[in-house]
Coordinates of C-alpha atoms and ligand atoms in Angstrom, one line a residue:
M1323 CA 0.0 0.0 0.0
S1324 CA 1.2 3.5 -0.8
D1325 CA 2.5 5.8 2.0
T1326 CA 0.2 8.5 0.6
P1327 CA -3.0 6.6 -0.2
T1328 CA -5.7 8.1 -2.2
I1329 CA -9.2 7.2 -1.1
A1330 CA -12.2 8.1 -3.2
V1331 CA -15.6 8.6 -1.7
V1332 CA -18.8 8.5 -3.8
G1333 CA -21.5 10.7 -2.4
S1334 CA -21.2 13.9 -0.2
G1335 CA -24.0 13.2 2.3
P1336 CA -23.4 12.8 6.0
I1337 CA -22.0 9.3 5.5
G1338 CA -19.5 10.0 2.8
S1339 CA -18.5 13.0 4.9
A1340 CA -18.0 10.9 8.0
Y1341 CA -15.7 8.6 6.1
A1342 CA -13.7 11.6 4.7
R1343 CA -13.3 13.1 8.1
V1344 CA -12.3 10.0 10.1
L1345 CA -9.9 8.8 7.4
L1346 CA -8.1 12.1 7.0
E1347 CA -7.8 12.5 10.7
L1348 CA -6.5 9.0 11.2
L1349 CA -4.2 8.9 8.2
P1350 CA -1.9 12.0 8.2
H1351 CA -0.6 11.4 4.7
A1352 CA -3.8 10.2 2.9
R1353 CA -5.8 12.2 0.4
V1354 CA -9.6 12.0 -0.1
I1355 CA -11.4 12.9 -3.3
M1356 CA -15.2 13.1 -2.8
F1357 CA -17.3 12.8 -6.0
E1358 CA -20.8 14.3 -5.9
A1359 CA -23.2 14.0 -8.8
G1360 CA -25.2 17.1 -7.8
P1361 CA -24.3 20.7 -7.5
Q1362 CA -23.1 22.7 -4.5
V1363 CA -26.3 24.6 -3.5
T1364 CA -25.1 26.5 -0.4
Q1365 CA -22.1 28.7 0.2
R1366 CA -20.7 26.4 2.7
P1367 CA -20.5 22.9 1.2
G1368 CA -23.2 20.6 2.5
E1369 CA -24.9 23.1 4.8
S1370 CA -28.5 22.5 5.7
V1371 CA -30.7 24.6 3.5
R1372 CA -32.9 25.2 6.5
N1373 CA -30.3 27.7 7.7
I1374 CA -30.8 29.9 4.6
A1375 CA -32.9 32.9 5.8
D1376 CA -33.9 34.3 2.4
P1377 CA -37.0 32.4 1.1
D1378 CA -36.1 32.8 -2.6
E1379 CA -32.5 31.6 -2.0
K1380 CA -33.8 28.7 0.0
A1381 CA -36.3 27.7 -2.7
R1382 CA -33.6 27.9 -5.4
A1383 CA -31.2 25.7 -3.3
R1384 CA -34.0 23.1 -2.9
E1385 CA -34.9 23.1 -6.5
R1386 CA -31.3 22.7 -7.6
S1387 CA -31.1 19.6 -5.4
Q1388 CA -34.0 17.9 -7.2
G1389 CA -32.0 16.2 -10.0
P1390 CA -34.4 15.1 -12.7
Q1391 CA -37.2 17.1 -11.1
A1392 CA -35.1 20.3 -10.9
G1393 CA -37.4 22.2 -13.3
D1394 CA -35.6 24.9 -15.2
F1395 CA -32.3 24.0 -13.6
R1396 CA -32.3 20.5 -14.9
E1397 CA -30.1 21.0 -18.0
S1398 CA -27.6 23.1 -16.0
L1399 CA -27.1 20.0 -13.8
G1400 CA -26.0 17.9 -16.8
I1401 CA -29.3 16.1 -17.0
P1402 CA -30.9 15.9 -20.4
A1403 CA -34.3 17.5 -20.8
A1404 CA -37.2 15.1 -20.6
A1405 CA -41.0 15.2 -20.9
V1406 CA -42.7 16.3 -17.8
V1407 CA -45.5 14.0 -16.7
E1408 CA -48.6 15.7 -15.3
G1409 CA -50.3 14.4 -12.2
M1410 CA -47.4 12.9 -10.3
F1411 CA -47.4 13.7 -6.7
T1412 CA -44.3 15.8 -5.8
A1413 CA -41.5 14.8 -3.5
R1414 CA -40.5 16.7 -0.3
Q1415 CA -38.8 20.0 -1.3
G1416 CA -35.2 19.4 -2.0
T1417 CA -35.7 15.8 -3.1
H1418 CA -36.9 14.1 -6.3
L1419 CA -38.9 11.0 -6.8
L1420 CA -37.1 7.9 -8.0
D1421 CA -40.2 7.0 -10.1
F1422 CA -40.7 10.5 -11.4
G1423 CA -42.7 9.3 -14.4
A1424 CA -40.7 10.6 -17.3
E1425 CA -38.2 8.9 -19.6
G1426 CA -35.3 7.2 -17.6
S1427 CA -37.2 7.2 -14.4
A1428 CA -37.0 4.1 -12.1
H1429 CA -40.1 1.9 -11.6
A1430 CA -41.5 1.9 -8.1
P1431 CA -45.3 1.3 -8.3
T1432 CA -45.3 -0.4 -4.9
F1433 CA -42.9 2.1 -3.3
P1434 CA -44.1 5.3 -5.0
A1435 CA -42.9 7.9 -2.6
A1436 CA -39.2 6.8 -2.8
A1437 CA -37.1 9.9 -3.2
A1438 CA -33.5 11.1 -3.2
A1439 CA -31.6 14.3 -3.1
T1440 CA -28.8 15.1 -5.6
N1441 CA -26.6 17.9 -4.3
V1442 CA -23.5 18.5 -2.2
G1443 CA -24.7 17.3 1.3
G1444 CA -27.2 14.9 -0.2
Q1445 CA -30.4 14.4 1.8
G1446 CA -28.5 15.8 4.8
S1447 CA -29.0 19.3 3.4
H1448 CA -32.8 18.8 3.7
W1449 CA -33.2 16.6 6.7
T1450 CA -35.1 17.3 9.9
C1451 CA -32.0 16.5 12.0
A1452 CA -33.6 14.1 14.4
I1453 CA -30.9 11.7 15.7
P1454 CA -32.3 9.2 18.2
R1455 CA -30.2 6.2 19.1
P1456 CA -31.4 2.7 18.1
A1457 CA -32.6 0.6 20.9
F1458 CA -33.4 -3.1 21.7
S1459 CA -33.7 -5.1 18.5
E1460 CA -33.0 -2.1 16.4
K1461 CA -29.3 -2.4 17.3
L1462 CA -26.8 -4.4 15.3
D1463 CA -26.1 -7.6 17.1
F1464 CA -22.5 -8.0 15.8
I1465 CA -21.2 -4.9 17.6
A1466 CA -20.6 -5.3 21.3
D1467 CA -22.3 -2.7 23.6
D1468 CA -19.1 -1.0 24.8
E1469 CA -17.8 -0.5 21.3
W1470 CA -21.3 0.7 20.2
E1471 CA -21.3 3.2 22.9
D1472 CA -18.0 4.7 21.7
L1473 CA -19.1 4.6 18.0
V1474 CA -22.5 6.3 18.6
S1475 CA -21.0 8.9 20.9
T1476 CA -18.4 9.7 18.2
A1477 CA -21.2 9.9 15.7
E1478 CA -23.1 12.3 18.0
G1479 CA -20.0 14.5 18.2
L1480 CA -19.7 14.6 14.4
L1481 CA -23.3 15.6 14.0
H1482 CA -23.3 18.2 16.9
H1483 CA -25.9 16.3 18.9
Q1484 CA -28.2 18.2 21.2
S1485 CA -30.2 16.1 23.6
A1486 CA -32.3 18.9 25.0
A1487 CA -33.1 21.1 22.0
F1488 CA -36.0 23.4 22.8
S1489 CA -36.2 22.0 26.3
D1490 CA -36.8 25.6 27.5
S1491 CA -40.0 25.8 25.5
P1492 CA -42.8 26.0 28.0
V1493 CA -45.3 24.7 25.4
G1494 CA -43.0 21.9 24.5
A1495 CA -42.8 21.0 28.2
A1496 CA -46.6 21.1 28.5
I1497 CA -46.9 18.7 25.6
R1498 CA -44.6 16.3 27.3
T1499 CA -46.6 16.5 30.5
L1500 CA -49.9 15.7 28.8
L1501 CA -48.3 12.8 26.9
D1502 CA -46.7 11.5 30.0
R1503 CA -50.1 11.5 31.8
E1504 CA -51.5 9.5 29.0
F1505 CA -48.6 7.0 28.4
G1506 CA -46.1 7.3 31.2
A1507 CA -47.3 4.4 33.3
E1508 CA -47.0 2.0 30.3
L1509 CA -43.5 2.9 29.3
P1510 CA -40.3 1.3 30.7
E1511 CA -37.7 3.3 32.8
G1512 CA -35.5 5.4 30.5
Y1513 CA -37.8 5.2 27.5
G1514 CA -40.5 7.6 28.5
V1515 CA -41.8 10.8 26.9
S1516 CA -38.8 13.1 26.3
T1517 CA -37.2 15.7 24.0
L1518 CA -36.0 14.3 20.6
P1519 CA -32.2 14.6 20.2
V1520 CA -31.4 16.7 17.2
A1521 CA -28.3 17.7 15.2
G1522 CA -27.3 21.3 15.3
D1523 CA -26.1 24.2 17.4
P1524 CA -28.5 26.3 19.5
Q1525 CA -28.1 30.0 18.8
P1526 CA -28.3 32.8 21.4
D1527 CA -31.7 33.9 20.1
G1528 CA -33.2 30.5 20.8
S1529 CA -33.2 29.3 17.2
M1530 CA -31.0 26.4 15.8
R1531 CA -28.3 26.3 13.3
W1532 CA -29.1 22.9 11.8
A1533 CA -26.4 20.4 11.0
G1534 CA -25.6 19.1 7.6
A1535 CA -22.7 17.4 5.9
D1536 CA -20.7 20.6 6.5
T1537 CA -20.9 19.9 10.3
V1538 CA -19.5 16.4 9.7
L1539 CA -16.8 17.6 7.4
G1540 CA -15.8 20.2 10.0
P1541 CA -12.1 21.1 9.5
L1542 CA -12.0 19.5 6.0
I1543 CA -13.8 22.6 4.7
E1544 CA -12.0 25.2 6.9
P1545 CA -9.4 26.9 4.7
G1546 CA -5.8 26.6 6.0
T1547 CA -6.2 23.4 8.0
D1548 CA -3.9 20.4 7.2
V1549 CA -6.9 18.1 6.5
A1550 CA -8.4 20.7 4.1
A1551 CA -5.2 20.6 2.0
R1552 CA -5.7 16.8 1.6
F1553 CA -9.4 16.9 0.8
E1554 CA -11.0 17.6 -2.6
L1555 CA -14.7 17.8 -3.3
R1556 CA -15.8 17.6 -6.9
D1557 CA -19.4 18.5 -7.4
L1558 CA -21.4 17.8 -10.6
T1559 CA -19.2 14.7 -11.1
L1560 CA -20.9 11.4 -11.6
V1561 CA -19.1 8.2 -10.8
R1562 CA -20.1 5.9 -13.6
R1563 CA -18.2 2.7 -13.0
I1564 CA -15.8 1.1 -10.5
E1565 CA -12.8 -0.5 -12.3
L1566 CA -11.7 -3.8 -10.8
D1567 CA -8.6 -5.9 -10.8
G1568 CA -10.1 -9.2 -9.5
S1569 CA -11.2 -8.5 -6.0
H1570 CA -9.4 -5.2 -5.8
V1571 CA -10.7 -1.8 -6.8
R1572 CA -8.2 0.0 -9.2
G1573 CA -10.1 3.2 -9.6
V1574 CA -13.3 4.8 -10.8
V1575 CA -14.5 6.2 -14.1
V1576 CA -16.1 9.6 -13.5
E1577 CA -18.0 12.0 -15.8
D1578 CA -17.7 15.8 -15.3
L1579 CA -21.3 16.8 -15.9
R1580 CA -20.3 20.3 -16.9
T1581 CA -18.1 19.2 -19.8
R1582 CA -19.3 15.7 -20.3
E1583 CA -15.7 14.5 -20.2
E1584 CA -15.0 11.1 -18.8
S1585 CA -11.8 10.2 -17.0
F1586 CA -10.2 7.4 -14.9
V1587 CA -9.2 8.2 -11.4
P1588 CA -6.9 5.6 -9.8
V1589 CA -7.5 4.9 -6.1
D1590 CA -6.1 2.9 -3.2
A1591 CA -9.5 2.4 -1.6
L1592 CA -13.1 3.3 -2.5
V1593 CA -16.0 4.2 -0.2
V1594 CA -19.5 4.1 -1.9
A1595 CA -22.0 6.2 0.1
A1596 CA -24.4 7.2 -2.7
D1597 CA -27.7 6.3 -0.9
A1598 CA -29.6 3.0 -0.4
F1599 CA -30.6 2.8 -4.1
R1600 CA -27.9 4.5 -6.1
S1601 CA -25.0 2.7 -4.2
P1602 CA -26.3 -0.8 -5.1
Q1603 CA -26.9 0.6 -8.6
L1604 CA -23.3 1.6 -9.0
L1605 CA -22.1 -1.7 -7.7
W1606 CA -24.3 -3.6 -10.1
A1607 CA -23.2 -1.4 -13.0
S1608 CA -19.6 -2.4 -12.2
G1609 CA -20.3 -6.1 -12.1
I1610 CA -20.3 -6.3 -8.3
R1611 CA -23.4 -8.4 -7.6
P1612 CA -23.5 -10.2 -4.3
A1613 CA -26.7 -12.2 -3.8
A1614 CA -28.1 -9.8 -1.1
L1615 CA -27.4 -6.7 -3.2
G1616 CA -30.6 -4.6 -3.2
R1617 CA -32.6 -7.2 -1.3
Y1618 CA -34.1 -6.9 2.3
L1619 CA -35.3 -3.4 1.6
T1620 CA -37.0 -1.8 4.7
E1621 CA -38.1 1.6 5.8
H1622 CA -40.2 2.6 8.7
H1623 CA -43.8 3.2 7.9
V1624 CA -45.3 6.4 9.1
V1625 CA -48.8 7.1 10.5
I1626 CA -49.3 10.9 10.7
S1627 CA -51.8 13.5 11.8
T1628 CA -52.0 17.1 13.0
V1629 CA -53.6 18.2 16.2
S1630 CA -54.7 21.7 17.4
L1631 CA -53.5 22.1 21.0
D1632 CA -56.3 22.4 23.6
A1633 CA -56.3 25.9 25.0
D1634 CA -57.7 25.0 28.5
R1635 CA -55.2 22.1 29.0
M1636 CA -52.3 24.2 27.8
A1637 CA -53.3 27.3 29.9
A1638 CA -53.3 25.0 33.0
L1639 CA -49.7 24.3 32.4
V1640 CA -48.3 27.4 30.7
T1641 CA -48.7 31.0 32.0
E1642 CA -49.8 33.8 29.8
D1643 CA -46.3 35.4 30.2
E1644 CA -44.6 32.2 29.2
L1645 CA -46.9 31.9 26.1
Q1646 CA -46.0 35.5 25.1
S1647 CA -42.3 34.9 25.4
E1648 CA -42.7 31.7 23.4
L1649 CA -44.5 33.6 20.6
A1650 CA -41.8 36.3 20.7
R1651 CA -39.1 33.6 20.3
R1652 CA -40.9 31.9 17.4
A1653 CA -41.3 35.3 15.7
T1654 CA -37.5 35.7 15.6
N1655 CA -37.2 32.8 13.1
P1656 CA -40.4 32.6 11.1
A1657 CA -38.5 30.8 8.3
D1658 CA -38.1 27.7 10.5
P1659 CA -41.5 26.4 11.5
V1660 CA -40.4 23.9 14.2
A1661 CA -40.6 25.2 17.7
A1662 CA -40.0 22.1 19.8
V1663 CA -39.6 18.4 19.2
N1664 CA -40.7 15.6 21.6
R1665 CA -40.8 11.9 21.3
I1666 CA -41.9 8.6 22.7
P1667 CA -39.0 6.3 21.8
F1668 CA -39.0 2.7 20.7
S1669 CA -39.1 0.2 23.5
E1670 CA -39.8 -3.5 23.5
P1671 CA -42.3 -4.9 24.1
E1672 CA -44.0 -1.8 25.6
H1673 CA -43.9 0.7 22.7
P1674 CA -42.5 -0.8 19.5
Y1675 CA -42.9 2.5 17.6
S1676 CA -41.0 5.7 17.4
A1677 CA -43.3 8.6 17.9
Q1678 CA -42.1 12.1 16.9
I1679 CA -44.2 15.0 18.0
M1680 CA -43.3 18.4 16.5
Y1681 CA -44.8 21.6 17.9
A1682 CA -45.3 24.2 15.3
E1683 CA -47.0 27.6 15.0
N1684 CA -49.1 26.5 12.0
P1685 CA -50.3 23.2 10.5
P1686 CA -48.2 22.0 7.5
F1687 CA -51.2 22.7 5.2
A1688 CA -53.6 25.6 4.7
L1689 CA -56.3 25.3 7.3
D1690 CA -59.7 26.8 6.2
P1691 CA -60.0 30.1 8.2
A1692 CA -63.6 29.1 9.0
H1693 CA -62.3 25.9 10.8
P1694 CA -62.9 26.2 14.6
A1695 CA -59.2 25.4 15.2
A1696 CA -57.9 28.0 12.7
G1697 CA -55.5 30.6 14.1
N1698 CA -55.0 28.7 17.4
R1699 CA -52.5 30.9 19.3
W1700 CA -51.4 27.8 21.3
G1701 CA -50.3 26.2 18.0
Y1702 CA -50.4 22.7 16.7
V1703 CA -48.5 19.5 16.8
N1704 CA -47.6 17.3 13.8
M1705 CA -47.2 13.8 14.9
G1706 CA -45.7 10.8 13.2
F1707 CA -45.5 7.2 14.5
G1708 CA -42.8 5.2 12.9
V1709 CA -43.6 1.5 12.5
R1710 CA -41.1 -1.1 11.6
K1711 CA -40.9 -3.3 8.5
F1712 CA -39.5 -6.8 9.1
P1713 CA -36.8 -7.6 6.5
R1714 CA -37.7 -10.1 3.8
V1715 CA -35.6 -11.1 0.8
E1716 CA -38.6 -10.5 -1.5
D1717 CA -38.5 -6.8 -0.9
G1718 CA -35.9 -4.9 -2.8
V1719 CA -34.5 -3.4 -5.9
T1720 CA -33.6 -5.2 -9.1
F1721 CA -31.5 -3.8 -11.9
S1722 CA -31.8 -4.1 -15.7
D1723 CA -28.8 -4.7 -18.0
D1724 CA -31.0 -3.6 -20.9
E1725 CA -32.6 -0.4 -19.8
L1726 CA -30.7 2.7 -18.7
D1727 CA -31.9 5.4 -16.4
Y1728 CA -31.8 9.2 -17.1
R1729 CA -28.1 9.2 -16.0
G1730 CA -27.2 6.2 -18.2
L1731 CA -26.8 3.7 -15.4
P1732 CA -28.7 0.4 -15.2
N1733 CA -32.3 1.3 -14.5
F1734 CA -34.1 -0.3 -11.5
T1735 CA -37.4 -1.5 -10.3
I1736 CA -38.5 -1.6 -6.6
E1737 CA -40.7 -4.4 -5.4
Y1738 CA -42.2 -4.1 -1.9
A1739 CA -45.2 -5.3 0.1
L1740 CA -46.5 -5.0 3.6
T1741 CA -47.5 -8.2 5.3
E1742 CA -50.0 -9.0 8.0
R1743 CA -47.2 -8.5 10.6
E1744 CA -46.7 -4.8 9.6
D1745 CA -50.4 -4.3 9.1
A1746 CA -51.1 -5.3 12.7
E1747 CA -48.4 -3.0 14.1
I1748 CA -49.7 -0.1 11.9
A1749 CA -53.2 -0.6 13.3
Q1750 CA -51.8 -0.6 16.9
A1751 CA -49.7 2.5 16.2
T1752 CA -52.7 4.3 14.7
A1753 CA -54.7 3.6 17.9
R1754 CA -51.9 5.1 20.0
L1755 CA -51.6 8.1 17.8
R1756 CA -55.4 8.7 18.4
R1757 CA -54.8 8.5 22.1
A1758 CA -51.9 11.0 21.9
G1759 CA -54.1 13.3 19.8
H1760 CA -57.0 13.2 22.2
A1761 CA -54.6 13.9 25.1
L1762 CA -53.3 17.0 23.4
G1763 CA -56.3 18.6 21.7
T1764 CA -58.4 18.1 18.6
F1765 CA -57.5 16.5 15.3
V1766 CA -57.3 18.9 12.3
A1767 CA -56.1 16.1 10.1
D1768 CA -57.2 12.5 10.7
P1769 CA -54.5 9.9 11.2
R1770 CA -53.4 8.3 8.0
L1771 CA -50.7 5.9 6.8
L1772 CA -48.3 7.6 4.3
P1773 CA -47.6 5.8 1.0
N1774 CA -44.7 3.4 0.9
G1775 CA -41.4 5.2 0.6
S1776 CA -42.5 8.3 2.4
S1777 CA -40.1 7.9 5.4
L1778 CA -37.1 8.8 3.2
H1779 CA -35.2 6.3 5.4
Y1780 CA -34.4 3.3 3.1
M1781 CA -32.5 0.5 4.7
G1782 CA -31.3 -3.1 4.1
T1783 CA -30.3 -2.9 0.5
M1784 CA -26.5 -3.3 1.3
R1785 CA -26.9 -4.9 4.7
A1786 CA -23.9 -5.4 6.9
G1787 CA -23.7 -8.8 8.6
T1788 CA -21.7 -11.9 9.3
D1789 CA -23.1 -14.1 6.6
P1790 CA -22.1 -13.4 3.0
E1791 CA -25.2 -15.1 1.7
T1792 CA -27.6 -12.7 3.4
S1793 CA -25.4 -9.5 3.6
V1794 CA -23.5 -7.4 1.2
A1795 CA -20.9 -6.1 3.6
D1796 CA -18.9 -7.6 6.4
P1797 CA -19.2 -6.2 10.0
Y1798 CA -16.7 -3.5 9.0
S1799 CA -18.7 -2.4 6.0
R1800 CA -16.3 -3.9 3.5
V1801 CA -18.0 -5.6 0.5
W1802 CA -17.6 -9.3 0.9
G1803 CA -14.9 -10.6 -1.5
F1804 CA -13.1 -7.2 -1.9
D1805 CA -10.1 -5.9 0.0
N1806 CA -10.5 -2.2 -0.6
L1807 CA -14.2 -1.6 -1.3
V1808 CA -16.3 -0.2 1.5
V1809 CA -20.0 0.8 1.5
G1810 CA -21.8 3.3 3.7
G1811 CA -25.3 4.6 4.4
N1812 CA -28.7 3.5 5.6
G1813 CA -28.6 0.6 3.2
L1814 CA -26.3 -1.2 5.7
I1815 CA -28.8 -1.3 8.5
P1816 CA -30.0 -4.9 8.7
T1817 CA -32.6 -4.6 11.5
A1818 CA -36.3 -3.8 11.6
N1819 CA -35.9 -0.1 12.6
T1820 CA -38.6 2.4 13.6
M1821 CA -36.6 5.6 13.8
N1822 CA -34.5 8.1 12.0
P1823 CA -31.4 6.1 10.8
T1824 CA -28.7 8.7 10.1
L1825 CA -27.0 8.6 13.5
T1826 CA -26.8 4.8 13.3
S1827 CA -25.4 5.0 9.8
V1828 CA -22.7 7.5 10.9
A1829 CA -21.8 5.2 13.8
I1830 CA -21.4 2.3 11.4
A1831 CA -19.3 4.5 9.1
V1832 CA -17.0 5.5 12.0
R1833 CA -16.4 1.8 12.5
G1834 CA -15.8 1.2 8.8
A1835 CA -13.5 4.1 8.5
R1836 CA -11.4 3.2 11.5
H1837 CA -11.0 -0.3 10.2
L1838 CA -10.1 0.9 6.7
A1839 CA -7.5 3.3 8.1
E1840 CA -6.0 0.4 10.0
E1841 CA -5.8 -1.6 6.8
L1842 CA -4.3 1.2 4.8
R1843 CA -1.7 1.7 7.5
G1844 CA -0.8 -2.0 7.0
G1845 CA -2.1 -3.1 10.3
G1846 CA -5.2 -4.9 8.9
T1847 CA -6.0 -8.2 10.5
T1848 CA -8.6 -9.5 8.1
E1849 CA -8.1 -10.9 4.6
A1850 CA -10.8 -10.3 2.0
E1851 CA -13.1 -13.4 2.0
P1852 CA -13.1 -15.0 -1.5
V1853 CA -16.6 -14.7 -2.7
A1854 CA -15.7 -15.0 -6.4
E1855 CA -19.3 -15.4 -7.6
A1856 CA -20.1 -11.9 -6.4
V1857 CA -18.0 -10.4 -9.3
E1858 CA -19.5 -10.7 -12.7
A1859 CA -17.7 -9.7 -15.8
Ligands
FAD297 P1 -27.3 11.1 1.0 O1 -27.4 12.1 2.0 O2 -28.5 10.7 0.3 O3 -26.2 11.4 0.0 C1 -25.9 10.6 -1.1 C2 -25.3 11.5 -2.2 O4 -24.7 10.6 -3.2 C3 -26.3 12.3 -3.0 O5 -25.9 13.7 -2.8 C4 -26.1 11.8 -4.4 O6 -26.3 12.9 -5.3 C5 -24.8 11.2 -4.4 N1 -24.6 10.2 -5.5 C6 -25.5 9.2 -5.8 N2 -25.0 8.5 -6.9 C7 -23.8 9.1 -7.2 C8 -22.8 8.8 -8.2 N3 -22.9 7.7 -9.0 N4 -21.7 9.6 -8.3 C9 -21.6 10.7 -7.5 N5 -22.5 11.0 -6.5 C10 -23.6 10.2 -6.4 N6 -32.6 11.2 8.8 C11 -32.5 11.2 10.1 O7 -31.8 10.4 10.7 N7 -33.3 12.1 10.8 C12 -34.1 13.0 10.3 O8 -34.8 13.8 11.0 C13 -34.3 13.0 8.8 N8 -35.1 13.8 8.2 C14 -35.1 13.8 6.8 C15 -36.0 14.8 6.2 C16 -35.9 14.9 4.8 C17 -36.8 15.9 4.2 C18 -35.0 14.1 4.1 C19 -34.9 14.3 2.6 C20 -34.2 13.2 4.7 C21 -34.3 13.0 6.1 N9 -33.5 12.1 6.8 C22 -33.4 12.1 8.1 C23 -32.6 11.1 6.0 C24 -31.2 11.6 6.0 O9 -31.0 12.8 5.4 C25 -30.3 10.5 5.4 O10 -30.4 9.4 6.3 C26 -28.9 10.9 5.2 O11 -28.7 12.0 4.4 C27 -28.2 9.7 4.4 O12 -26.8 10.1 4.2 P2 -26.0 9.5 3.0 O13 -24.7 10.2 3.1 O14 -26.0 8.0 3.2 O15 -26.8 9.7 1.7

């Protein structure tokens, strides 16, 4: 191995960024080149667009992240123009549907809300920043508890974890009190109603500066630091193919989307962190096709509703002065509608759901001014109960050697179904959500199950594990059968998971990066397992 190894990272989201940061800090002579297919949409690379105060600038950053659904920006992003299909539902702002309905779109009739972001920072520029820890069976059974504690604490540090965000909000506290009265006696010690941990930095005015990939990159994007000199981020650069020499990655073929020029970049190691669909797609396109690639797709299903807070119940817990100071605080940052975030975490067997309860000044939709709950000065809560999907080999993504997508990579089809097991838990979660709503006030939107794919948290398609037959990566995230190919992202999570997965994926990435650094230093202890059939010419 070279004394000055070059490591390429595909994808600039929080996971690719965690790899870049840990590797450069552990390897004083290494260089990292990060390739990102999308454009840089914020001044600071990978920053959360939620931090942009100007509404027009924010809207533009979001639209430019929307790849094939980037409207007028599409061609400037190196994506050929395509017919627009009327009647599609739109993805969350900043993201684009995978099955967007025009030429070159993926096929996902059973997973229609599946979406991605294509920009520096990836989905991490658009995320809500909730970073709960996995618990009970959500955890990875091949990582011992003491190591996990270290990994997850390191990940929390990289993401600027705040365990008590908005804990000084009196309305947020009153919401917790009411929920605790309803559910407290049923929940186990340590898993009661609490504030939701988030990623960001509280500001003196009570608002948050939300974390993105920029937070994870940290010193790598601070001019003048040693690590910044060894880090290169190339936006609008699509990795088309991984070039192999047997079970060893030689380099990558990249296309500069501004000039359309292709070039070969030799590397000593490669990290693919290009999301749970596009990472397996790149592996497949390169002839790397382990049996579990793309299989065992899971997400957490979401039952949602909006509730108008009950004035009498709130007034019994919050004084008029406290309400007035809360309203004044919210007015300082009208661009960011979230004023407090609470949760009821996953616990087994008591509460096998993750409930996220966001307090906001307005409902997320236009409420008829004649509605009795319109203009409620106490505000509203948007609630979502995350329900797990049990992994099955049948659920997943398959790739075509004959049909190309809009980027010229093998197109894919997602096949996915809920079973009686999930249906039963969804019904139970809906009943609990009704109880939570009645405890807090009146429903202004009835509980409903969102379409498949709505969570934006796609897992399992490159699962890490101990069995090469049912996993794509070994316990250190290295693709079975390869000595210098590592994968990262939510796709590695092999468990049935109810909650926001990014913290878990960053923790897994920290483990993968430490192990890769050890190997690149020549101190590796594990040989690549020969899984020859995984490589197809
Ligand atoms: P991504 O952030 O998706 O980044 C992957 C990048 O790879 C993309 O920028 C893509 O353009 C690039 N790429 C793909 N293919 C190629 C290629 N061939 N060549 C070069 N580049 C390529 N998670 C939570 O834990 N908590 C939350 O509260 C939360 N809220 C969310 C809210 C929204 C609206 C959204 C959109 C997401 C949310 N998420 C949340 C999910 C979270 O953002 C993701 O888990 C996280 O961003 C995943 O990081 P990643 O680095 O694996 O992938």
